[in-house]
Tab-separated table of C-alpha atoms (C1' of nucleotides) in Angstrom:
chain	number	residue	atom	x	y	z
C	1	UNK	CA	8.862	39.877	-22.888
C	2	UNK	CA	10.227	38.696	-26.222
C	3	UNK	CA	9.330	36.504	-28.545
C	4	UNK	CA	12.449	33.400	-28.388
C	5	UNK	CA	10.355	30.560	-27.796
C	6	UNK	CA	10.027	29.990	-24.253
C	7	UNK	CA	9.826	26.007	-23.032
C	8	UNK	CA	6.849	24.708	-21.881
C	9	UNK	CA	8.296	23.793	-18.454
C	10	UNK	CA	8.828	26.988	-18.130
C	11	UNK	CA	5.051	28.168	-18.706
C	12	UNK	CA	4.122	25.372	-16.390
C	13	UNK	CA	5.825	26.623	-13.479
C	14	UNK	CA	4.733	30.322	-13.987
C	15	UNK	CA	1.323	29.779	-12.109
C	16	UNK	CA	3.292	28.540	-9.071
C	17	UNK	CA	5.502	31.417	-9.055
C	18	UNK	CA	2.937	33.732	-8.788
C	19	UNK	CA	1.375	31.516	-5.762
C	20	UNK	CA	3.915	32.012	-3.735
C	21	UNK	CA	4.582	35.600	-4.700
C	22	UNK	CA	1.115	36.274	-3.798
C	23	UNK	CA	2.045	34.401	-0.346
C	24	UNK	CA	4.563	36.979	0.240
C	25	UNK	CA	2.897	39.491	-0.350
C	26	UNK	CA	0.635	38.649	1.920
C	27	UNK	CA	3.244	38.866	4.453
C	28	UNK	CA	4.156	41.797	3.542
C	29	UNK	CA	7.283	40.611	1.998
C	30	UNK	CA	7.865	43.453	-0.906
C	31	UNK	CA	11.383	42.231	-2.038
C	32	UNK	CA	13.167	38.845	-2.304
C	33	UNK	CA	16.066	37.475	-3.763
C	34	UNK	CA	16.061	34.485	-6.382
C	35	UNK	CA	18.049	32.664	-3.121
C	36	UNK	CA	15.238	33.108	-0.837
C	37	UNK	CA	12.560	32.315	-2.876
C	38	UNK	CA	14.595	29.122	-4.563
C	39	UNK	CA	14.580	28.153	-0.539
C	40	UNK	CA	10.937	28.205	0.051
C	41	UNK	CA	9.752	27.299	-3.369
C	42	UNK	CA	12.400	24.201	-2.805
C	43	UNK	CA	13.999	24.728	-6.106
C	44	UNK	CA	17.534	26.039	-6.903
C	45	UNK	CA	17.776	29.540	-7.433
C	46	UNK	CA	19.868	29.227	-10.794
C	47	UNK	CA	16.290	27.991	-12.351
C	48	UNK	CA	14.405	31.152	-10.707
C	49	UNK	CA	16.916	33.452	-12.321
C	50	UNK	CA	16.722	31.639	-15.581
C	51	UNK	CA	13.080	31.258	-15.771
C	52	UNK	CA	12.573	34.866	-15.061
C	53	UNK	CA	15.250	35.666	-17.780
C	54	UNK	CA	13.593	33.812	-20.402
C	55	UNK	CA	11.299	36.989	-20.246
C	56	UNK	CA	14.123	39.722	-20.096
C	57	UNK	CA	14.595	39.941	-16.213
C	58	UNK	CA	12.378	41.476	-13.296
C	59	UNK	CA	15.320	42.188	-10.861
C	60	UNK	CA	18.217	44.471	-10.051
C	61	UNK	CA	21.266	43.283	-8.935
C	62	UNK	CA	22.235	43.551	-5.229
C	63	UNK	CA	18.574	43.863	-4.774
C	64	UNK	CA	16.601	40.956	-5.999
C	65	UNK	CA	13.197	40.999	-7.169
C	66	UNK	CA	10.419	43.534	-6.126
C	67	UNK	CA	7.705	41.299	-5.162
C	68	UNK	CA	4.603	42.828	-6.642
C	69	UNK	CA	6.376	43.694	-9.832
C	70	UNK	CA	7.195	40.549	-10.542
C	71	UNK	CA	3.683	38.884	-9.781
C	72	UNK	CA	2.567	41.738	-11.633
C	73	UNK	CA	4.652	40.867	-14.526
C	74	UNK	CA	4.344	37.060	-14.266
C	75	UNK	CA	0.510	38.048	-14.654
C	76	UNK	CA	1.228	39.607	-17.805
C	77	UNK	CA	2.774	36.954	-19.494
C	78	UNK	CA	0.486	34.405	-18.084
C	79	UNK	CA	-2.518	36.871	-19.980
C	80	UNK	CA	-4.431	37.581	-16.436
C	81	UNK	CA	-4.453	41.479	-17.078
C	82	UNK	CA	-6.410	40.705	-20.360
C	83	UNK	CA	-9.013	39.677	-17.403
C	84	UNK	CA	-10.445	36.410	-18.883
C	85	UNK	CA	-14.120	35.719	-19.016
C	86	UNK	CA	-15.163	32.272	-18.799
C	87	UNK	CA	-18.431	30.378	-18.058
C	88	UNK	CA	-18.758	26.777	-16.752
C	89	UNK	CA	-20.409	24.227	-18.039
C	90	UNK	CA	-22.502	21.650	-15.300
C	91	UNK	CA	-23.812	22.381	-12.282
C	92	UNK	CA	-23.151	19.455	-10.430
C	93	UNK	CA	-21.010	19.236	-7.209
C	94	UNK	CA	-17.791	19.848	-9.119
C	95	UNK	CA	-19.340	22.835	-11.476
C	96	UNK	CA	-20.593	24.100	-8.134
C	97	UNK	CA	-16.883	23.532	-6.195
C	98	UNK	CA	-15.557	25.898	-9.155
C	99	UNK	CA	-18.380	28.376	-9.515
C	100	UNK	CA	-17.827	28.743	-5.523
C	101	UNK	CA	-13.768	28.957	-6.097
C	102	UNK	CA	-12.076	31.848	-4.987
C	103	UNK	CA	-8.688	31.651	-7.208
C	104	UNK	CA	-10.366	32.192	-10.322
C	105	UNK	CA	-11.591	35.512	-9.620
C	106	UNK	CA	-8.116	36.406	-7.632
C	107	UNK	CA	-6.744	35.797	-11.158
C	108	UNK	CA	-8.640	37.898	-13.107
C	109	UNK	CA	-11.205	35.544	-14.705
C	110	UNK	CA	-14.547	36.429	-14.706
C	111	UNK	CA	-17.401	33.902	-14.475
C	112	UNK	CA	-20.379	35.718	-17.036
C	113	UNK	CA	-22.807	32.259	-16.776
C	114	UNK	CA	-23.471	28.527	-15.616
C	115	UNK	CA	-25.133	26.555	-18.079
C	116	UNK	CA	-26.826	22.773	-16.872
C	117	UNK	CA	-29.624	20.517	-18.548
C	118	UNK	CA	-30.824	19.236	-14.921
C	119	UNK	CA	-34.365	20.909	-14.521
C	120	UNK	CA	-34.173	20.874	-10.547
C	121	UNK	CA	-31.035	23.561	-10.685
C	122	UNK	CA	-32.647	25.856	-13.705
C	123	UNK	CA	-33.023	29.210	-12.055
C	124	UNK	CA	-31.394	28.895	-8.838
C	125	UNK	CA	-27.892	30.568	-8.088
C	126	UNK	CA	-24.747	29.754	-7.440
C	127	UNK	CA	-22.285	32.117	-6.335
C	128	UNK	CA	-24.793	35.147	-7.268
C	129	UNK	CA	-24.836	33.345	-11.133
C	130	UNK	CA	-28.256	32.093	-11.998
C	131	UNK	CA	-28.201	28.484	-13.745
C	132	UNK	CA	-29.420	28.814	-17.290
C	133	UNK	CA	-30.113	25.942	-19.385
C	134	UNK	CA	-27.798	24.090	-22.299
C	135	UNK	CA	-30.310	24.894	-24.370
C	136	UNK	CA	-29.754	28.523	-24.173
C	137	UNK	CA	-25.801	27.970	-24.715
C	138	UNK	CA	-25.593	29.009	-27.864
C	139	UNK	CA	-27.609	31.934	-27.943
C	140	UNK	CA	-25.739	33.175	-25.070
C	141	UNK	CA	-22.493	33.303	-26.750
C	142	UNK	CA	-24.223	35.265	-29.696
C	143	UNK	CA	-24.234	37.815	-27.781
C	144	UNK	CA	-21.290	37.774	-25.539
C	145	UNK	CA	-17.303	37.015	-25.927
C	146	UNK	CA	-16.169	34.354	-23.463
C	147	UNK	CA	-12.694	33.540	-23.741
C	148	UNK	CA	-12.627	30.124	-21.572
C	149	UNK	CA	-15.546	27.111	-21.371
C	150	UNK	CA	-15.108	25.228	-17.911
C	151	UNK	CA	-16.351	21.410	-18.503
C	152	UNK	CA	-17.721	19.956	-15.344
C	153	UNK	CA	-20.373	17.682	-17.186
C	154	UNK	CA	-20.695	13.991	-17.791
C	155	UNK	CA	-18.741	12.517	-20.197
C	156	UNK	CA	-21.159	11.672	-22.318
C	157	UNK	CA	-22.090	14.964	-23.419
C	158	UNK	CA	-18.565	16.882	-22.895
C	159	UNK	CA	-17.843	16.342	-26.641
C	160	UNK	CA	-21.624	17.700	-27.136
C	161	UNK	CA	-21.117	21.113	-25.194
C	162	UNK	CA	-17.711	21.289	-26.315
C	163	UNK	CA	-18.492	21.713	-29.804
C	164	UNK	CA	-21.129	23.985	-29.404
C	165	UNK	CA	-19.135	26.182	-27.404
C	166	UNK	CA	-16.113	26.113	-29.964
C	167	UNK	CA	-18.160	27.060	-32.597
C	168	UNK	CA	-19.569	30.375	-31.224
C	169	UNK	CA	-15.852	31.725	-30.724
C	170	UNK	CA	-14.447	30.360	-27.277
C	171	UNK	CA	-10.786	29.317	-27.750
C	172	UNK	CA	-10.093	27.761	-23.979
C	173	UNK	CA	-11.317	24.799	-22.647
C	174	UNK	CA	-10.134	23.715	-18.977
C	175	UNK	CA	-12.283	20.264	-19.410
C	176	UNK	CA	-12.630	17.835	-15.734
C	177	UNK	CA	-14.665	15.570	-18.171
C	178	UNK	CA	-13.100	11.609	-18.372
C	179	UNK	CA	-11.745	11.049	-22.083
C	180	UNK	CA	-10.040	13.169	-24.978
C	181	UNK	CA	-11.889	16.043	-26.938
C	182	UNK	CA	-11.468	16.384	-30.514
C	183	UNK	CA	-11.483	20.092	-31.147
C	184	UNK	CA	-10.149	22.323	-34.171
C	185	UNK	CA	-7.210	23.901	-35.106
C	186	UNK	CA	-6.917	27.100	-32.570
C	187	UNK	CA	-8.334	26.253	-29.423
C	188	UNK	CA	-6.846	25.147	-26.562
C	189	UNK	CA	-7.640	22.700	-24.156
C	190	UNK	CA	-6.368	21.588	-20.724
C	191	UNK	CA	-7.737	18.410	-19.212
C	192	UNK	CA	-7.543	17.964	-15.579
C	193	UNK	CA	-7.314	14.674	-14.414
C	194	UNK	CA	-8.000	14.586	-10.450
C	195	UNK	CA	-7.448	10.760	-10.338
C	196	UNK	CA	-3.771	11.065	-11.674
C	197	UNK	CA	-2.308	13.041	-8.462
C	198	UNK	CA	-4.107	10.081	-6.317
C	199	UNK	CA	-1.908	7.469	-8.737
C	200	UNK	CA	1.482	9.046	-8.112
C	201	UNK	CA	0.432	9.519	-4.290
C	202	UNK	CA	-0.221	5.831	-3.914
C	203	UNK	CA	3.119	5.023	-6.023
C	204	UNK	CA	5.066	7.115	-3.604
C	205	UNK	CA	3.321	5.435	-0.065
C	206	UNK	CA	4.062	2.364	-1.553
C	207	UNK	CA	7.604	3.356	-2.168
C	208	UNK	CA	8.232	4.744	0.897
C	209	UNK	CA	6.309	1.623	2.768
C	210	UNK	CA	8.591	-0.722	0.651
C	211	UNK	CA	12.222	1.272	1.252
Y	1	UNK	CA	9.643	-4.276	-11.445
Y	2	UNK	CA	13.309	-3.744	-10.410
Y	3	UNK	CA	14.981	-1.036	-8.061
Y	4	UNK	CA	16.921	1.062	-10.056
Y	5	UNK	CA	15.702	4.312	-9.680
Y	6	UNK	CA	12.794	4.838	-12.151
Y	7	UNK	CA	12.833	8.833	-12.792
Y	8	UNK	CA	10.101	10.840	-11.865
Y	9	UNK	CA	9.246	12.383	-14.789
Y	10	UNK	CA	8.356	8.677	-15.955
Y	11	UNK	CA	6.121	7.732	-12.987
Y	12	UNK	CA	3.970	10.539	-13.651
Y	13	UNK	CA	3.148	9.636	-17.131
Y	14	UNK	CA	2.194	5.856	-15.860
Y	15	UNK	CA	-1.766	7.860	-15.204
Y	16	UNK	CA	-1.915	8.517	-18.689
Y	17	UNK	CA	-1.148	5.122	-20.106
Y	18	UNK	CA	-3.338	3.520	-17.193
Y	19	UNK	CA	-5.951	5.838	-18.678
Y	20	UNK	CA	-5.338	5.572	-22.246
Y	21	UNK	CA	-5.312	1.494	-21.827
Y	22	UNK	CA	-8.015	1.612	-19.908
Y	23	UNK	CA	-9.748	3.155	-22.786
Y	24	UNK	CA	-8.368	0.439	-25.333
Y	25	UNK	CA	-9.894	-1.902	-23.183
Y	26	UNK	CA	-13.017	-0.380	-23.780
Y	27	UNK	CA	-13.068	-0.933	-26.848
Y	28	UNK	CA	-12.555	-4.349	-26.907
Y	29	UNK	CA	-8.694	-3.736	-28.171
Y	30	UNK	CA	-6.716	-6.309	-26.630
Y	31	UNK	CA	-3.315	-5.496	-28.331
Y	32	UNK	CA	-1.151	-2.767	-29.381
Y	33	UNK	CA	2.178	-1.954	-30.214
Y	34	UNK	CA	3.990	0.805	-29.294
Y	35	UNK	CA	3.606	3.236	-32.621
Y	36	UNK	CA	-0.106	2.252	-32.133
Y	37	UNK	CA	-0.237	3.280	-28.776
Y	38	UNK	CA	2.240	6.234	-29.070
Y	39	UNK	CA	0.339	7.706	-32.319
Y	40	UNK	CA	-3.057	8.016	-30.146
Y	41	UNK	CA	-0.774	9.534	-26.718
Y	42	UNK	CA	0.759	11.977	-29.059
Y	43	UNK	CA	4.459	10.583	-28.054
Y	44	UNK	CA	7.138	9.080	-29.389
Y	45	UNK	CA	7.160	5.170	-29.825
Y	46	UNK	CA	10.528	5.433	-28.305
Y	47	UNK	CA	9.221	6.938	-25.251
Y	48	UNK	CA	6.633	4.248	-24.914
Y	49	UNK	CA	9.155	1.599	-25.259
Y	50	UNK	CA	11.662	3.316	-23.040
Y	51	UNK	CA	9.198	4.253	-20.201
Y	52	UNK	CA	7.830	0.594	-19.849
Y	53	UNK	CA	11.500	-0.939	-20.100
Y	54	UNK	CA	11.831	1.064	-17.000
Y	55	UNK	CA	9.701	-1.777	-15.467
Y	56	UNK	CA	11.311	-4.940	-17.050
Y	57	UNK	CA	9.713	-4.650	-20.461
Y	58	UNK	CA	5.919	-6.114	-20.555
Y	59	UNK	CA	5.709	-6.438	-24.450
Y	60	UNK	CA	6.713	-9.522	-26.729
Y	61	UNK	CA	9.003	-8.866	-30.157
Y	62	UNK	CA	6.727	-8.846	-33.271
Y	63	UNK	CA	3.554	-8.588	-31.469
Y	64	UNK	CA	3.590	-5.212	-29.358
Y	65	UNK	CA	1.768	-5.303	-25.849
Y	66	UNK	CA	-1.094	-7.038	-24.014
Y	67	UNK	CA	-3.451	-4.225	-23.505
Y	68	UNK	CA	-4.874	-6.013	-20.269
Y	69	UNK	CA	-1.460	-7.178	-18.937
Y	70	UNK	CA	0.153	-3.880	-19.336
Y	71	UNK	CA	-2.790	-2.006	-17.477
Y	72	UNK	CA	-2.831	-4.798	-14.768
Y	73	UNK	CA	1.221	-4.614	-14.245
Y	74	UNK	CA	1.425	-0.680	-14.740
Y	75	UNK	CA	-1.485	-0.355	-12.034
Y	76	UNK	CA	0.712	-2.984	-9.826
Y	77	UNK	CA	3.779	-0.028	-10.416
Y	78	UNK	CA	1.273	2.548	-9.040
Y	79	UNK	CA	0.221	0.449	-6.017
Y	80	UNK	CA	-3.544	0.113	-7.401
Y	81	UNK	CA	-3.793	-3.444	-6.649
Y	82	UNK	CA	-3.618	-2.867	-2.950
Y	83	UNK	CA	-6.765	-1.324	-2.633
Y	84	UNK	CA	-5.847	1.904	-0.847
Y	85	UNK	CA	-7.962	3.095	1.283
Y	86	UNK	CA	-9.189	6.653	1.536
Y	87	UNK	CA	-11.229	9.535	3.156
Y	88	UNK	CA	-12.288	12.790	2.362
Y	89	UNK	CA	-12.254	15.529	5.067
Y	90	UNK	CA	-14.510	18.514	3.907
Y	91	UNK	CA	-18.113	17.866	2.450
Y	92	UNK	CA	-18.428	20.790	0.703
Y	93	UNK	CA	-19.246	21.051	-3.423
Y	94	UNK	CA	-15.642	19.862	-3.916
Y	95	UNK	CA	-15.882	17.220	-1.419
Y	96	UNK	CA	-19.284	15.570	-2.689
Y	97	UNK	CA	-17.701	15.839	-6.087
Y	98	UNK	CA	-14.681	13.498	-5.012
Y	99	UNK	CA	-16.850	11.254	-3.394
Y	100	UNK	CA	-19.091	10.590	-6.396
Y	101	UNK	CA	-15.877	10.975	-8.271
Y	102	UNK	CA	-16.481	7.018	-10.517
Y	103	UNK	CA	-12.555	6.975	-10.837
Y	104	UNK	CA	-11.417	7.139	-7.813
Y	105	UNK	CA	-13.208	3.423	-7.224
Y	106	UNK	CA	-12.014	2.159	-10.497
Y	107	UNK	CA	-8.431	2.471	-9.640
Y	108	UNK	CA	-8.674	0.401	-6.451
Y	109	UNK	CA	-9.284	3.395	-4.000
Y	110	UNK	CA	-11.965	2.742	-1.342
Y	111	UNK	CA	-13.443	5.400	0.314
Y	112	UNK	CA	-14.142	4.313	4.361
Y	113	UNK	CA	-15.309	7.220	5.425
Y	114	UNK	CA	-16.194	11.664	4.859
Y	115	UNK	CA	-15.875	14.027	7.689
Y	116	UNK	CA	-16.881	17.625	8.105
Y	117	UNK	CA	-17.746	20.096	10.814
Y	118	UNK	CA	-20.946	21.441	9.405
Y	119	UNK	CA	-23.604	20.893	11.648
Y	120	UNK	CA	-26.352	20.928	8.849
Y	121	UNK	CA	-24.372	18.026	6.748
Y	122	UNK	CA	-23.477	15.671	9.893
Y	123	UNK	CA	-25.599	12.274	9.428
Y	124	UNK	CA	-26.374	12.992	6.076
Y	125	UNK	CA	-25.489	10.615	3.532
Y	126	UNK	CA	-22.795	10.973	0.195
Y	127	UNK	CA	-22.707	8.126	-2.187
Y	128	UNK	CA	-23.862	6.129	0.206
Y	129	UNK	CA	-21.619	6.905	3.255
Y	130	UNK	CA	-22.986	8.976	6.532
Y	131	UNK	CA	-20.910	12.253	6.936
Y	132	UNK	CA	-18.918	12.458	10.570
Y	133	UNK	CA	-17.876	15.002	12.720
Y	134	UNK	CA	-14.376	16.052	12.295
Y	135	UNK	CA	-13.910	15.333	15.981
Y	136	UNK	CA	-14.194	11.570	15.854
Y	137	UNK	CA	-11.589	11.412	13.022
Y	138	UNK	CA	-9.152	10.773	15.388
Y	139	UNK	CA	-11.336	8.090	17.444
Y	140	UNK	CA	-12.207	6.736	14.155
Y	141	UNK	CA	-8.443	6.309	12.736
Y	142	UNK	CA	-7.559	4.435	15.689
Y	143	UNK	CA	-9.651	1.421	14.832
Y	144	UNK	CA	-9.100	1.814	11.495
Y	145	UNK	CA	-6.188	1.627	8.953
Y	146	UNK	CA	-6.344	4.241	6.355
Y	147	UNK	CA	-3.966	5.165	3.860
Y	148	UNK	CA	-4.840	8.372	2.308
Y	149	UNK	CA	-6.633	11.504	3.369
Y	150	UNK	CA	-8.369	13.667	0.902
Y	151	UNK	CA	-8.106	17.158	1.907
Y	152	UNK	CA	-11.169	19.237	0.909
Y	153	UNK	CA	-11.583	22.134	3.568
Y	154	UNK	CA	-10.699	25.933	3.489
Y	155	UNK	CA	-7.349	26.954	3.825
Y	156	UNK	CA	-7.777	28.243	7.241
Y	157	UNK	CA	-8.370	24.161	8.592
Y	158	UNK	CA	-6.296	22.406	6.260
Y	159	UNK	CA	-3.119	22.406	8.512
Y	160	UNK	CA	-5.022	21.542	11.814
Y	161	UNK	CA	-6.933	18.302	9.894
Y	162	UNK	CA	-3.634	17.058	8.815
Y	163	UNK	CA	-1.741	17.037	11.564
Y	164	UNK	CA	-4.206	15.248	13.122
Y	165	UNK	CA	-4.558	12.778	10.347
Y	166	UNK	CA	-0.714	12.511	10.470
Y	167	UNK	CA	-0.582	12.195	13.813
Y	168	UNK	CA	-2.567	9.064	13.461
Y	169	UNK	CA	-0.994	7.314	11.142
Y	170	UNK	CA	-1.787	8.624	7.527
Y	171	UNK	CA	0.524	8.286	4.683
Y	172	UNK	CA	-0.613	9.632	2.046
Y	173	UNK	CA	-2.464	13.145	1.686
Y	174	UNK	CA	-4.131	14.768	-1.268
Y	175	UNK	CA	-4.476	18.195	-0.877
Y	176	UNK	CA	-7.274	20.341	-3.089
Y	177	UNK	CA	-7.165	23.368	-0.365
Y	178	UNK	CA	-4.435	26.367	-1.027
Y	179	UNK	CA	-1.177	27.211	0.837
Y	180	UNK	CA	1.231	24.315	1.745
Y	181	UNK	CA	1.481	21.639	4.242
Y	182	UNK	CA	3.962	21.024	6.669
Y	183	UNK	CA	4.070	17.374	7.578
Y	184	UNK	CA	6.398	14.865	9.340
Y	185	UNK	CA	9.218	13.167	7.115
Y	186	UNK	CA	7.612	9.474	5.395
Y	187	UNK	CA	4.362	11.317	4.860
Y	188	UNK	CA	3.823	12.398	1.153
Y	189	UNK	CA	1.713	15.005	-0.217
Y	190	UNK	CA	0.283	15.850	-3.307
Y	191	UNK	CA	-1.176	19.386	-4.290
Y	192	UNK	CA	-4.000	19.902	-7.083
Y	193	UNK	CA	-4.228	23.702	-7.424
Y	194	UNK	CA	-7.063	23.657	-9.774
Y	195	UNK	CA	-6.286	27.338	-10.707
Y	196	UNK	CA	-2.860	26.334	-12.726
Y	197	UNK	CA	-3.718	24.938	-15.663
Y	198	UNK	CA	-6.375	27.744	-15.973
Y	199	UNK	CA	-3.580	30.080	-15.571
Y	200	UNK	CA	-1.811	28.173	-18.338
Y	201	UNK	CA	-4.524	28.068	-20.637
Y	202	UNK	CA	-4.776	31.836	-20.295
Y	203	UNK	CA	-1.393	32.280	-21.539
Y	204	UNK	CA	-1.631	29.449	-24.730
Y	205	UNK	CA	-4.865	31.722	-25.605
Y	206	UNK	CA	-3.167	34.847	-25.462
Y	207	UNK	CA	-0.674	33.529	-27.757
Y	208	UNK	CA	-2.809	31.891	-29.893
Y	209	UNK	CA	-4.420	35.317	-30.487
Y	210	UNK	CA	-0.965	37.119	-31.090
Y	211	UNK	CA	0.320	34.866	-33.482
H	1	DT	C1'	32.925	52.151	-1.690
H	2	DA	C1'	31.886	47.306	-0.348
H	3	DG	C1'	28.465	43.863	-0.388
H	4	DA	C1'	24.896	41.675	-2.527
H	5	DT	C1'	22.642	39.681	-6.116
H	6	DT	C1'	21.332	39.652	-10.728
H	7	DG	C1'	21.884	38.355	-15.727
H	8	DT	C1'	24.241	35.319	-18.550
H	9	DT	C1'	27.568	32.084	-20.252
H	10	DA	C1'	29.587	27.594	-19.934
H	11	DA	C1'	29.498	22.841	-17.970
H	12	DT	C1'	26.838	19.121	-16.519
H	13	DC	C1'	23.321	16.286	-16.298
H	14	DG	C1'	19.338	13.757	-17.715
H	15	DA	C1'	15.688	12.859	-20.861
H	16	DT	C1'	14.242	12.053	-25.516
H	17	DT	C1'	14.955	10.269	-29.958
H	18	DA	C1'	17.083	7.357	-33.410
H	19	DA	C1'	18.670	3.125	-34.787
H	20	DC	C1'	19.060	-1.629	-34.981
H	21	DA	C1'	20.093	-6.281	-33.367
H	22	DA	C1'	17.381	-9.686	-30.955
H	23	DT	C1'	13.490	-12.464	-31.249
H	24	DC	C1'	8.710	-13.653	-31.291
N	1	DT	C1'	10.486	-18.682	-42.815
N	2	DA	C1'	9.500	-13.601	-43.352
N	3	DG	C1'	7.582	-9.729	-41.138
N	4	DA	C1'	6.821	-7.170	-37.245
N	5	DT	C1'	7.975	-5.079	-33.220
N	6	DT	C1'	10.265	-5.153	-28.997
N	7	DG	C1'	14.306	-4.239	-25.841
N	8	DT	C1'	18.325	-1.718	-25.631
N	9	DT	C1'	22.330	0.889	-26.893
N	10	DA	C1'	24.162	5.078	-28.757
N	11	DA	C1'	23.401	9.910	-30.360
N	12	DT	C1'	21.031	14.037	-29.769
N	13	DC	C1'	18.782	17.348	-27.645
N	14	DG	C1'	17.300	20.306	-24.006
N	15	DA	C1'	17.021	21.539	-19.254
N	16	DT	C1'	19.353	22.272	-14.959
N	17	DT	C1'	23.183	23.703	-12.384
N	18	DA	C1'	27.478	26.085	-11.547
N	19	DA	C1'	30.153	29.974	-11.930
N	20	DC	C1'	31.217	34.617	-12.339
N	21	DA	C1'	31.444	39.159	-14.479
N	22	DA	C1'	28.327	43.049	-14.521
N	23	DT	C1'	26.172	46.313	-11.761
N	24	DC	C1'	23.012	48.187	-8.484
DNA sequence: TAGATTGTTAATCGATTAACAATC
DNA sequence: TAGATTGTTAATCGATTAACAATC
């Protein structure tokens, strides 16, 4: 937990670190080595030991790592204690998919509200969340701190909602919106591209069709 | 397009520049050279340059690239110009949402068919094509050569659909549900765990707020 | 204590960047 | 031709791996 910088890569493959820790867990695995877990994570386990070091170092030597200590801990770092709120934007099939998703609340975020301009879902409820309208966006935010915006709208009005949302205070955007947002200085945004794993998959059939 | 081994780390950026020329294309730009096209990627020119020399080299001294050419031949690297085809197993939100997903179709992909075991969804119709029962998947890959299999089903069915999908023939899978897949050697498998880069936008927050 | 396994340093490997000659 | 920009080599940088002393 100190303040070197740490490398990107290594932030990147935090989240799957505490996947599979949560796995073992629940198998009732409480302890592991970096060997063992290099084995099923199929990495080596000179990169588990210096990822984890780049944070000062979860384990004990001739013991390994106590599980749920370091998920805990890899929590920590990752910010999930701070229990993120976040609302989603669009209530299409996708908005609904993640309003419905189970790993976000696993993780500590909290969905406070679903916001869509489609008349036919005003009012109705998803996931025990009733469906206010865009309209109502920035009110909303007036009143409440979200930390995270979830973009699941068209992308002709993801810029639109985006800017809206930036201005009343939210600092994360996880956008599933086609094309680039322009947002200021001191928010964040992740864009999540589901056609790119379905590029690289057909690369690697062809590969393997061709070899 | 020779057979030294192009790294990785390379063929997962080709998505972005498909993307990114797609969007050049757009509008109406039909040639760019490699600061151009590096300045709007937020890379290096050299990077640009090096990845596509990976390839052969698709540009021409003193002009910079063919914005349609490149996309065509990059898309060629990816195997987009065979037409894969595709189907989606699980019609849940996150299913419907891949099958009205616009870029899936744009990249060459062609979705043949959607199954599900939901009584209340079987016969009904997504993006124009009838849902089936998971039981004829089998029947139906038998007469029918498909390359990819969209996985879209709780975690407790993922492993059973597969197996069956491998079993008959299936190359490629792209799995949205959580926990891994074991599959046969020469199949490949891709994994979006959509809760990742929420996990890492938590953390770029939290140290946006520190700092 | 002896065995195991970490934390950490040093060596290797590969990817990115810089630079420039080739050439359109 | 002169200017622009690639293709490509060489230099730098950073990440991964190997090795082992520290220590539980």
């Amino acid at each position: 937990m100190d303040n070197k910088k740490v490398p990107d890569i290594v932030i990147t493959r935090l989240p799957r670190y505490y996947r599979y820790l949560g796995e073992l867990l629940d198998q009732d695995i409480t302890r592991i080595s970096s060997g063992e877990l290099s084995r099923r994570m199929n990495v080596s386990s000179s990169q588990v030991r210096q990822d984890f070091n780049h944070f000062g170092g979860f384990g004990q030597q001739g013991y390994g790592y106590n599980v749920e200590y370091l998920q805990t801990e890899i929590g920590k770092i990752l910010g999930l204690d701070r229990g993120n709120s976040a609302i989603i934007i669009g209530a299409g099939n996708l908005g609904r998919a993640l309003a419905c998703h189970g790993g976000f609340a696993k993780r500590g975020f909290k969905l406070v509200a679903i916001f869509d301009n489609n008349e036919a879902v005003l009012g109705t409820k998803i996931n025990g969340i009733e469906v206010q309208s865009v309209d109502a966006l920035e009110e909303f935010l007036k009143n409440r701190k979200v930390d995270i915006a979830i973009l699941a709208v068209p992308k002709a009005s993801v810029q639109g909602v985006a800017d809206t949302a930036a201005k009343c205070g939210i600092k994360g955007f996880l956008n599933f919106s086609y094309g680039e947002l322009k947002l200021p200085e001191g928010t964040e945004v992740e864009n999540v591209h589901i056609s790119d794993p379905l590029m690289t998959l057909s690369y690697k059939i062809k590969k393997g069709r061709d070899e």
